[in-house]
XYZ file of N, CA, C and O in Angstrom:
752
model
N 41.801 118.505 -63.292
C 41.078 117.675 -62.347
C 41.915 116.432 -62.049
O 42.289 115.695 -62.950
N 42.211 116.211 -60.801
C 42.965 115.021 -60.427
C 41.996 113.908 -60.037
O 40.948 114.157 -59.450
N 42.358 112.713 -60.383
C 41.528 111.571 -60.014
C 42.325 110.666 -59.100
O 43.541 110.585 -59.200
N 41.632 110.031 -58.218
C 42.253 109.080 -57.322
C 42.141 107.710 -57.983
O 41.075 107.086 -57.961
N 43.233 107.258 -58.572
C 43.202 105.997 -59.328
C 42.857 104.813 -58.426
O 42.105 103.934 -58.829
N 43.397 104.799 -57.222
C 43.106 103.698 -56.308
C 41.598 103.652 -56.018
O 40.991 102.579 -56.030
N 41.007 104.809 -55.767
C 39.570 104.864 -55.489
C 38.764 104.416 -56.710
O 37.766 103.700 -56.578
N 39.179 104.816 -57.895
C 38.501 104.374 -59.118
C 38.581 102.856 -59.278
O 37.611 102.207 -59.683
N 39.733 102.300 -58.943
C 39.909 100.842 -59.010
C 38.990 100.158 -58.005
O 38.340 99.157 -58.327
N 38.920 100.709 -56.801
C 38.058 100.122 -55.776
C 36.583 100.185 -56.198
O 35.842 99.210 -56.043
N 36.152 101.327 -56.728
C 34.754 101.464 -57.170
C 34.431 100.502 -58.305
O 33.378 99.863 -58.313
N 35.335 100.406 -59.272
C 35.126 99.497 -60.395
C 35.095 98.048 -59.920
O 34.256 97.252 -60.361
N 35.985 97.719 -59.006
C 36.034 96.356 -58.469
C 34.752 96.022 -57.718
O 34.210 94.927 -57.864
N 34.294 96.955 -56.912
C 33.053 96.734 -56.168
C 31.915 96.428 -57.124
O 31.175 95.454 -56.938
N 31.777 97.226 -58.145
C 30.692 97.031 -59.099
C 30.823 95.674 -59.803
O 29.861 94.911 -59.893
N 32.016 95.358 -60.275
C 32.202 94.124 -61.034
C 32.135 92.879 -60.148
O 31.510 91.889 -60.521
N 32.765 92.917 -58.987
C 32.700 91.757 -58.090
C 31.269 91.505 -57.637
O 30.845 90.362 -57.505
N 30.524 92.572 -57.394
C 29.139 92.427 -56.949
C 28.273 91.870 -58.071
O 27.452 90.976 -57.857
N 28.471 92.370 -59.268
C 27.636 91.959 -60.404
C 28.049 90.597 -60.972
O 27.200 89.757 -61.256
N 29.358 90.369 -61.102
C 29.842 89.180 -61.802
C 30.411 88.100 -60.873
O 30.539 86.954 -61.281
N 30.799 88.493 -59.679
C 31.473 87.557 -58.783
C 32.977 87.631 -58.964
O 33.491 88.200 -59.939
N 33.679 87.052 -58.026
C 35.139 87.098 -58.033
C 35.724 86.358 -59.229
O 36.558 86.886 -59.956
N 35.294 85.128 -59.448
C 35.888 84.300 -60.495
C 35.638 84.840 -61.902
O 36.498 84.707 -62.778
N 34.499 85.449 -62.130
C 34.153 85.931 -63.474
C 34.664 87.348 -63.745
O 34.476 87.869 -64.844
N 35.308 87.956 -62.762
C 35.852 89.301 -62.939
C 37.356 89.197 -63.158
O 38.063 88.566 -62.376
N 37.833 89.826 -64.219
C 39.262 89.792 -64.522
C 39.891 91.155 -64.245
O 39.193 92.178 -64.200
N 41.195 91.149 -64.078
C 41.911 92.408 -63.871
C 41.727 93.342 -65.067
O 41.484 94.542 -64.878
N 41.798 92.853 -66.314
C 41.541 93.763 -67.441
C 40.141 94.388 -67.412
O 39.976 95.550 -67.794
N 39.145 93.642 -66.950
C 37.791 94.210 -66.821
C 37.791 95.352 -65.813
O 37.177 96.393 -66.044
N 38.453 95.119 -64.685
C 38.529 96.147 -63.648
C 39.245 97.373 -64.189
O 38.792 98.512 -64.003
N 40.353 97.147 -64.874
C 41.137 98.254 -65.439
C 40.292 99.055 -66.422
O 40.298 100.301 -66.391
N 39.570 98.362 -67.278
C 38.721 99.034 -68.259
C 37.651 99.878 -67.568
O 37.440 101.043 -67.912
N 36.982 99.287 -66.567
C 35.919 99.996 -65.852
C 36.470 101.190 -65.071
O 35.823 102.233 -64.978
N 37.677 101.036 -64.503
C 38.298 102.110 -63.726
C 38.996 103.135 -64.607
O 39.480 104.159 -64.118
N 39.068 102.841 -65.890
C 39.748 103.702 -66.870
C 41.220 103.925 -66.502
O 41.729 105.042 -66.503
N 41.854 102.793 -66.171
C 43.294 102.792 -65.901
C 43.900 101.611 -66.639
O 43.184 100.702 -67.072
N 45.197 101.601 -66.770
C 45.873 100.452 -67.350
C 45.932 99.326 -66.337
O 45.947 99.565 -65.125
N 45.989 98.090 -66.829
C 46.061 96.943 -65.921
C 47.296 97.050 -65.031
O 47.255 96.680 -63.850
N 48.384 97.573 -65.559
C 49.603 97.741 -64.771
C 49.405 98.671 -63.584
O 50.045 98.512 -62.534
N 48.520 99.634 -63.743
C 48.233 100.569 -62.644
C 47.622 99.826 -61.461
O 47.927 100.126 -60.304
N 46.778 98.866 -61.752
C 46.167 98.082 -60.670
C 47.250 97.388 -59.852
O 47.207 97.386 -58.625
N 48.257 96.851 -60.551
C 49.317 96.130 -59.851
C 50.246 97.058 -59.067
O 51.004 96.598 -58.220
N 50.185 98.337 -59.315
C 50.941 99.292 -58.481
C 50.291 99.435 -57.110
O 50.959 99.740 -56.143
N 48.984 99.245 -57.064
C 48.247 99.389 -55.812
C 47.977 98.047 -55.126
O 47.883 97.987 -53.901
N 47.818 96.989 -55.912
C 47.431 95.686 -55.381
C 48.278 94.609 -56.040
O 48.399 94.584 -57.264
N 48.805 93.711 -55.237
C 49.688 92.653 -55.737
C 48.993 91.765 -56.767
O 49.588 91.349 -57.757
N 47.699 91.471 -56.515
C 46.928 90.626 -57.425
C 45.433 90.839 -57.155
O 45.059 91.633 -56.288
N 44.618 90.119 -57.882
C 43.161 90.270 -57.753
C 42.687 89.875 -56.364
O 41.764 90.504 -55.817
N 43.283 88.861 -55.760
C 42.893 88.427 -54.415
C 43.169 89.519 -53.385
O 42.348 89.773 -52.504
N 44.320 90.168 -53.508
C 44.663 91.256 -52.582
C 43.688 92.418 -52.771
O 43.233 93.024 -51.794
N 43.335 92.715 -54.009
C 42.358 93.761 -54.298
C 41.012 93.428 -53.655
O 40.418 94.261 -52.966
N 40.533 92.209 -53.867
C 39.249 91.817 -53.291
C 39.288 91.922 -51.770
O 38.368 92.448 -51.156
N 40.344 91.437 -51.155
C 40.429 91.469 -49.701
C 40.523 92.895 -49.170
O 39.936 93.212 -48.136
N 41.223 93.763 -49.862
C 41.287 95.173 -49.454
C 39.904 95.802 -49.511
O 39.489 96.509 -48.587
N 39.190 95.541 -50.577
C 37.842 96.055 -50.750
C 36.907 95.478 -49.689
O 36.109 96.204 -49.082
N 37.005 94.183 -49.450
C 36.153 93.530 -48.461
C 36.352 94.137 -47.079
O 35.391 94.486 -46.394
N 37.607 94.282 -46.666
C 37.889 94.857 -45.345
C 37.356 96.281 -45.243
O 36.794 96.666 -44.215
N 37.515 97.057 -46.295
C 37.011 98.433 -46.291
C 35.489 98.456 -46.128
O 34.950 99.233 -45.337
N 34.789 97.601 -46.862
C 33.325 97.560 -46.784
C 32.853 97.093 -45.406
O 31.929 97.680 -44.832
N 33.477 96.048 -44.880
C 33.077 95.536 -43.565
C 33.376 96.567 -42.485
O 32.571 96.757 -41.564
N 34.499 97.255 -42.599
C 34.830 98.291 -41.617
C 33.785 99.405 -41.634
O 33.369 99.896 -40.579
N 33.330 99.792 -42.813
C 32.297 100.822 -42.908
C 30.989 100.339 -42.286
O 30.315 101.100 -41.578
N 30.636 99.085 -42.514
C 29.427 98.525 -41.911
C 29.578 98.474 -40.393
O 28.665 98.884 -39.662
N 30.710 98.011 -39.911
C 30.956 97.924 -38.467
C 30.874 99.305 -37.823
O 30.243 99.467 -36.776
N 31.479 100.292 -38.456
C 31.427 101.657 -37.928
C 29.983 102.148 -37.855
O 29.585 102.801 -36.891
N 29.198 101.839 -38.876
C 27.803 102.269 -38.908
C 27.011 101.620 -37.774
O 26.216 102.265 -37.113
N 27.246 100.327 -37.535
C 26.504 99.618 -36.491
C 26.881 100.089 -35.090
O 26.021 100.209 -34.217
N 28.151 100.345 -34.876
C 28.626 100.658 -33.522
C 28.551 102.134 -33.175
O 28.513 102.480 -31.988
N 28.491 102.989 -34.175
C 28.455 104.431 -33.921
C 27.201 104.795 -33.127
O 26.078 104.449 -33.514
N 27.407 105.455 -32.015
C 26.301 105.903 -31.146
C 25.411 104.756 -30.666
O 24.219 104.953 -30.412
N 25.980 103.547 -30.552
C 25.177 102.418 -30.073
C 24.671 102.733 -28.667
O 25.445 103.087 -27.783
N 23.367 102.607 -28.439
C 22.768 102.984 -27.145
C 22.991 101.904 -26.076
O 22.096 101.133 -25.748
N 24.179 101.882 -25.518
C 24.580 100.843 -24.571
C 23.622 100.727 -23.394
O 23.294 99.615 -22.958
N 23.145 101.838 -22.880
C 22.294 101.792 -21.685
C 20.800 101.700 -22.014
O 19.967 101.682 -21.110
N 20.443 101.593 -23.265
C 19.035 101.499 -23.668
C 18.524 100.074 -23.489
O 19.284 99.138 -23.244
N 17.231 99.904 -23.659
C 16.630 98.573 -23.586
C 17.104 97.731 -24.772
O 17.566 98.267 -25.788
N 16.964 96.428 -24.645
C 17.348 95.520 -25.728
C 16.545 95.842 -26.982
O 17.079 95.839 -28.094
N 15.277 96.164 -26.812
C 14.439 96.504 -27.971
C 14.953 97.762 -28.660
O 14.999 97.834 -29.883
N 15.331 98.764 -27.876
C 15.870 100.002 -28.458
C 17.212 99.745 -29.136
O 17.497 100.315 -30.195
N 18.011 98.873 -28.554
C 19.286 98.514 -29.179
C 19.039 97.798 -30.511
O 19.716 98.058 -31.502
N 18.051 96.904 -30.523
C 17.707 96.217 -31.769
C 17.259 97.223 -32.830
O 17.644 97.132 -33.990
N 16.448 98.170 -32.422
C 15.988 99.208 -33.349
C 17.194 99.938 -33.951
O 17.242 100.174 -35.159
N 18.149 100.282 -33.111
C 19.366 100.950 -33.584
C 20.066 100.087 -34.640
O 20.395 100.580 -35.721
N 20.302 98.808 -34.325
C 21.001 97.919 -35.255
C 20.227 97.754 -36.556
O 20.799 97.829 -37.648
N 18.924 97.543 -36.440
C 18.095 97.353 -37.623
C 18.134 98.592 -38.510
O 18.360 98.496 -39.721
N 17.936 99.752 -37.910
C 17.934 100.998 -38.678
C 19.291 101.262 -39.320
O 19.369 101.732 -40.460
N 20.358 100.975 -38.603
C 21.705 101.175 -39.154
C 21.957 100.251 -40.337
O 22.555 100.656 -41.325
N 21.504 99.011 -40.243
C 21.636 98.093 -41.373
C 20.818 98.573 -42.570
O 21.294 98.537 -43.709
N 19.606 99.026 -42.305
C 18.760 99.542 -43.391
C 19.416 100.754 -44.050
O 19.527 100.825 -45.280
N 19.869 101.698 -43.244
C 20.484 102.902 -43.815
C 21.765 102.573 -44.572
O 22.010 103.135 -45.647
N 22.554 101.666 -44.034
C 23.764 101.256 -44.752
C 23.393 100.641 -46.098
O 23.991 100.957 -47.120
N 22.384 99.767 -46.088
C 21.936 99.139 -47.329
C 21.384 100.135 -48.335
O 21.603 100.003 -49.535
N 20.681 101.149 -47.856
C 20.144 102.169 -48.761
C 21.259 103.016 -49.368
O 21.197 103.371 -50.536
N 22.244 103.353 -48.560
C 23.340 104.204 -49.025
C 24.423 103.425 -49.759
O 25.103 103.976 -50.620
N 24.584 102.164 -49.399
C 25.692 101.359 -49.936
C 25.204 99.958 -50.312
O 25.745 98.961 -49.854
N 24.189 99.903 -51.122
C 23.582 98.621 -51.505
C 24.612 97.654 -52.085
O 24.640 96.483 -51.735
N 25.476 98.166 -52.971
C 26.487 97.294 -53.571
C 27.452 96.757 -52.528
O 27.846 95.595 -52.586
N 27.808 97.580 -51.554
C 28.737 97.129 -50.511
C 28.109 96.045 -49.655
O 28.757 95.051 -49.322
N 26.850 96.207 -49.294
C 26.162 95.200 -48.489
C 26.046 93.894 -49.274
O 26.299 92.814 -48.735
N 25.701 93.986 -50.536
C 25.602 92.802 -51.393
C 26.973 92.157 -51.561
O 27.099 90.927 -51.505
N 28.001 92.970 -51.749
C 29.362 92.465 -51.906
C 29.806 91.711 -50.657
O 30.351 90.604 -50.748
N 29.581 92.286 -49.484
C 29.952 91.619 -48.234
C 29.259 90.268 -48.154
O 29.897 89.244 -47.880
N 27.970 90.257 -48.397
C 27.195 89.027 -48.288
C 27.633 87.974 -49.307
O 27.733 86.800 -48.977
N 27.915 88.380 -50.514
C 28.208 87.410 -51.573
C 29.666 86.955 -51.612
O 29.998 86.055 -52.370
N 30.525 87.557 -50.798
C 31.942 87.174 -50.830
C 32.453 86.672 -49.486
O 33.635 86.763 -49.195
N 31.571 86.109 -48.681
C 31.981 85.558 -47.388
C 32.483 84.124 -47.571
O 31.994 83.191 -46.955
N 33.444 83.951 -48.441
C 33.975 82.635 -48.745
C 35.415 82.522 -48.262
O 36.280 83.292 -48.697
N 35.685 81.563 -47.375
C 37.063 81.407 -46.901
C 38.077 81.126 -48.012
O 39.240 81.451 -47.867
N 37.638 80.583 -49.134
C 38.598 80.281 -50.202
C 39.172 81.552 -50.837
O 40.255 81.517 -51.401
N 38.460 82.678 -50.737
C 38.980 83.914 -51.334
C 39.318 84.983 -50.304
O 40.024 85.932 -50.624
N 38.822 84.824 -49.083
C 39.123 85.819 -48.056
C 40.346 85.399 -47.261
O 40.426 84.262 -46.800
N 41.263 86.327 -47.087
C 42.435 86.031 -46.267
C 42.055 86.126 -44.784
O 40.938 86.506 -44.432
N 42.982 85.763 -43.927
C 42.700 85.727 -42.490
C 42.303 87.103 -41.955
O 41.389 87.223 -41.134
N 42.969 88.146 -42.428
C 42.652 89.501 -41.968
C 41.219 89.891 -42.333
O 40.497 90.478 -41.523
N 40.794 89.547 -43.529
C 39.421 89.854 -43.961
C 38.407 89.061 -43.152
O 37.374 89.604 -42.734
N 38.685 87.787 -42.940
C 37.780 86.964 -42.139
C 37.687 87.517 -40.721
O 36.593 87.593 -40.155
N 38.815 87.906 -40.146
C 38.814 88.464 -38.790
C 38.018 89.761 -38.719
O 37.319 90.019 -37.738
N 38.116 90.589 -39.754
C 37.359 91.847 -39.798
C 35.864 91.552 -39.804
O 35.090 92.187 -39.091
N 35.451 90.553 -40.592
C 34.039 90.180 -40.617
C 33.610 89.631 -39.258
O 32.538 89.969 -38.750
N 34.447 88.782 -38.651
C 34.092 88.204 -37.350
C 34.051 89.258 -36.250
O 33.297 89.108 -35.287
N 34.786 90.326 -36.394
C 34.694 91.437 -35.447
C 33.300 92.068 -35.528
O 32.668 92.345 -34.509
N 32.829 92.269 -36.731
C 31.490 92.830 -36.943
C 30.435 91.846 -36.449
O 29.504 92.219 -35.728
N 30.583 90.592 -36.804
C 29.655 89.558 -36.366
C 29.665 89.446 -34.841
O 28.617 89.274 -34.215
N 30.837 89.588 -34.238
C 30.969 89.510 -32.789
C 30.163 90.582 -32.083
O 29.618 90.346 -30.994
N 30.073 91.753 -32.685
C 29.276 92.827 -32.103
C 27.803 92.428 -32.062
O 27.113 92.633 -31.062
N 27.319 91.820 -33.140
C 25.930 91.363 -33.184
C 25.708 90.208 -32.207
O 24.670 90.147 -31.537
N 26.677 89.302 -32.117
C 26.574 88.199 -31.170
C 26.499 88.717 -29.735
O 25.704 88.221 -28.934
N 27.323 89.700 -29.422
C 27.347 90.275 -28.074
C 25.977 90.876 -27.726
O 25.482 90.707 -26.616
N 25.369 91.562 -28.681
C 24.031 92.117 -28.475
C 23.041 91.001 -28.141
O 22.253 91.111 -27.201
N 23.076 89.925 -28.913
C 22.146 88.817 -28.693
C 22.392 88.162 -27.336
O 21.448 87.898 -26.581
N 23.634 87.894 -27.012
C 23.964 87.248 -25.741
C 23.495 88.101 -24.563
O 22.936 87.585 -23.589
N 23.688 89.404 -24.657
C 23.236 90.291 -23.580
C 21.712 90.247 -23.460
O 21.166 90.214 -22.350
N 21.015 90.221 -24.588
C 19.557 90.108 -24.563
C 19.097 88.776 -23.987
O 18.069 88.701 -23.307
N 19.865 87.718 -24.242
C 19.541 86.410 -23.676
C 19.752 86.409 -22.164
O 18.949 85.861 -21.425
N 20.831 87.047 -21.713
C 21.107 87.128 -20.272
C 19.977 87.858 -19.545
O 19.664 87.533 -18.403
N 19.381 88.822 -20.214
C 18.282 89.579 -19.617
C 16.937 88.862 -19.744
O 15.923 89.351 -19.268
N 16.933 87.718 -20.431
C 15.694 86.955 -20.591
C 14.745 87.530 -21.618
O 13.548 87.262 -21.577
N 15.278 88.304 -22.548
C 14.434 88.970 -23.547
C 14.518 88.277 -24.907
O 13.525 88.174 -25.623
N 15.695 87.786 -25.254
C 15.915 87.130 -26.548
C 15.958 85.614 -26.321
O 16.528 85.142 -25.333
N 15.364 84.875 -27.260
C 15.273 83.417 -27.146
C 16.653 82.779 -26.998
O 17.650 83.302 -27.502
N 16.679 81.655 -26.317
C 17.928 80.958 -26.016
C 18.306 80.005 -27.150
O 18.192 78.791 -27.022
N 18.750 80.559 -28.238
C 19.330 79.798 -29.340
C 20.716 80.374 -29.590
O 21.010 81.510 -29.199
N 21.545 79.617 -30.261
C 22.892 80.098 -30.559
C 22.787 81.415 -31.338
O 21.986 81.525 -32.275
N 23.586 82.413 -30.954
C 23.526 83.712 -31.658
C 23.679 83.594 -33.171
O 23.021 84.320 -33.917
N 24.511 82.659 -33.631
C 24.701 82.506 -35.081
C 23.430 82.022 -35.774
O 23.268 82.222 -36.984
N 22.533 81.396 -35.014
C 21.250 80.972 -35.583
C 20.237 82.109 -35.585
O 19.282 82.088 -36.355
N 20.467 83.118 -34.752
C 19.521 84.237 -34.647
C 19.886 85.419 -35.540
O 18.997 86.140 -35.997
N 21.156 85.630 -35.784
C 21.584 86.779 -36.607
C 20.910 86.784 -37.986
O 20.463 87.834 -38.449
N 20.787 85.631 -38.653
C 20.119 85.658 -39.967
C 18.663 86.114 -39.929
O 18.130 86.538 -40.947
N 18.040 86.050 -38.747
C 16.647 86.480 -38.649
C 16.515 87.956 -39.015
O 15.530 88.359 -39.618
N 17.517 88.766 -38.683
C 17.416 90.177 -39.086
C 18.445 90.548 -40.148
O 18.107 91.201 -41.119
N 19.681 90.111 -40.023
C 20.691 90.466 -41.016
C 20.338 89.839 -42.368
O 20.319 90.517 -43.389
N 20.043 88.552 -42.344
C 19.687 87.858 -43.592
C 18.410 88.402 -44.209
O 18.281 88.500 -45.430
N 17.467 88.781 -43.355
C 16.205 89.356 -43.841
C 16.456 90.673 -44.570
O 15.883 90.923 -45.633
N 17.321 91.498 -44.013
C 17.621 92.798 -44.645
C 18.319 92.588 -45.978
O 17.984 93.242 -46.973
N 19.275 91.668 -46.022
C 19.964 91.358 -47.286
C 18.942 90.941 -48.345
O 18.932 91.452 -49.467
N 18.075 90.012 -47.979
C 17.074 89.511 -48.924
C 16.078 90.603 -49.309
O 15.684 90.710 -50.480
N 15.694 91.433 -48.354
C 14.755 92.519 -48.633
C 15.298 93.457 -49.717
O 14.578 93.840 -50.631
N 16.568 93.806 -49.610
C 17.149 94.689 -50.625
C 17.207 94.010 -51.995
O 17.028 94.668 -53.019
N 17.425 92.709 -52.021
C 17.403 91.987 -53.301
C 15.996 91.991 -53.889
O 15.816 92.215 -55.087
N 15.002 91.762 -53.038
C 13.607 91.723 -53.510
C 13.176 93.089 -54.026
O 12.545 93.186 -55.080
N 13.498 94.169 -53.295
C 13.074 95.496 -53.748
C 13.809 95.902 -55.030
O 13.264 96.652 -55.827
N 15.014 95.373 -55.220
C 15.748 95.665 -56.460
C 15.140 94.915 -57.638
O 15.075 95.438 -58.749
N 14.698 93.689 -57.402
C 14.293 92.806 -58.492
C 12.786 92.698 -58.712
O 12.349 91.943 -59.573
N 11.991 93.425 -57.935
C 10.540 93.325 -58.103
C 9.920 94.720 -58.025
O 10.618 95.721 -57.975
N 8.606 94.750 -57.999
C 7.919 96.038 -57.909
C 7.631 96.444 -56.461
O 6.947 97.432 -56.219
N 8.166 95.703 -55.488
C 8.031 96.066 -54.081
C 8.856 97.318 -53.819
O 10.049 97.357 -54.119
N 8.202 98.344 -53.302
C 8.884 99.615 -53.070
C 9.314 99.758 -51.627
O 8.575 99.402 -50.711
N 10.521 100.291 -51.453
C 11.019 100.571 -50.112
C 10.234 101.739 -49.540
O 9.993 102.726 -50.217
N 9.832 101.597 -48.285
C 9.113 102.676 -47.605
C 9.359 102.548 -46.109
O 9.735 101.480 -45.615
N 9.104 103.628 -45.403
C 9.244 103.616 -43.946
C 8.302 102.586 -43.333
O 8.678 101.873 -42.390
N 7.081 102.474 -43.869
C 6.117 101.499 -43.352
C 6.605 100.066 -43.578
O 6.460 99.212 -42.696
N 7.152 99.799 -44.748
C 7.685 98.468 -45.042
C 8.801 98.127 -44.062
O 8.801 97.060 -43.452
N 9.756 99.044 -43.886
C 10.882 98.783 -43.000
C 10.424 98.618 -41.549
O 10.925 97.751 -40.837
N 9.449 99.415 -41.119
C 8.929 99.291 -39.750
C 8.251 97.933 -39.558
O 8.425 97.288 -38.511
N 7.509 97.499 -40.539
C 6.851 96.198 -40.459
C 7.842 95.048 -40.433
O 7.686 94.091 -39.656
N 8.864 95.140 -41.266
C 9.897 94.101 -41.295
C 10.664 94.087 -39.975
O 10.963 93.019 -39.425
N 10.966 95.271 -39.447
C 11.655 95.342 -38.152
C 10.842 94.647 -37.070
O 11.383 93.870 -36.271
N 9.553 94.909 -37.031
C 8.698 94.299 -36.013
C 8.650 92.783 -36.177
O 8.704 92.043 -35.184
N 8.577 92.318 -37.390
C 8.584 90.870 -37.648
C 9.900 90.238 -37.176
O 9.895 89.170 -36.551
N 10.999 90.892 -37.493
C 12.303 90.381 -37.066
C 12.424 90.363 -35.549
O 12.914 89.392 -34.961
N 11.985 91.440 -34.914
C 12.027 91.507 -33.444
C 11.179 90.383 -32.848
O 11.579 89.714 -31.899
N 10.008 90.132 -33.435
C 9.148 89.052 -32.948
C 9.816 87.687 -33.104
O 9.545 86.768 -32.338
N 10.702 87.566 -34.084
C 11.446 86.317 -34.276
C 12.564 86.125 -33.270
O 13.033 85.007 -33.053
N 13.003 87.203 -32.642
C 14.094 87.145 -31.671
C 13.625 87.065 -30.223
O 14.251 86.408 -29.395
N 12.557 87.763 -29.922
C 12.180 87.912 -28.517
C 11.444 86.685 -27.978
O 10.832 85.932 -28.734
N 11.530 86.534 -26.675
C 10.785 85.499 -25.991
C 9.340 85.958 -25.904
O 9.067 87.089 -25.513
N 8.416 85.088 -26.256
C 6.990 85.456 -26.249
C 6.342 85.050 -24.949
O 6.627 84.133 -24.315
């Protein structure tokens, strides 16, 4: 059985960075979790910062692909919002650690320019959706960066709450949260 050492390193890093944070995670911890020698990590990544940035870009790219795939360009703003909301929910259900990792590592002190640009590309897609909805008179006239947390931030927090409490994820819960978020965006 062959193993992909780079993939094992990435999986171990994701788990440790998400659970412990960047500063509290060491290369030996990653090596131990990935079941490789610390030297093996340096064959793939120059240092811990390069590893984190590689992982970050990979996670953001997967999220961006999920959001943009089959985006209903000609649909109503409400239908487009439904698409984005559902894609974020499904990404969070399938890749909870990746969503948490993206959210918890959006720090310019550890992200290189390429990683920041990758995140801003994803953010730009959400901004474009909001701006188009504003042009149509459907979404409230506030800066897009002030509106994105109404649904993106809500989904992040929702997954934390369902992980840490007895609140269970369900289709009804997600539908209710989606409607609340939409009500926070639309002009009444």
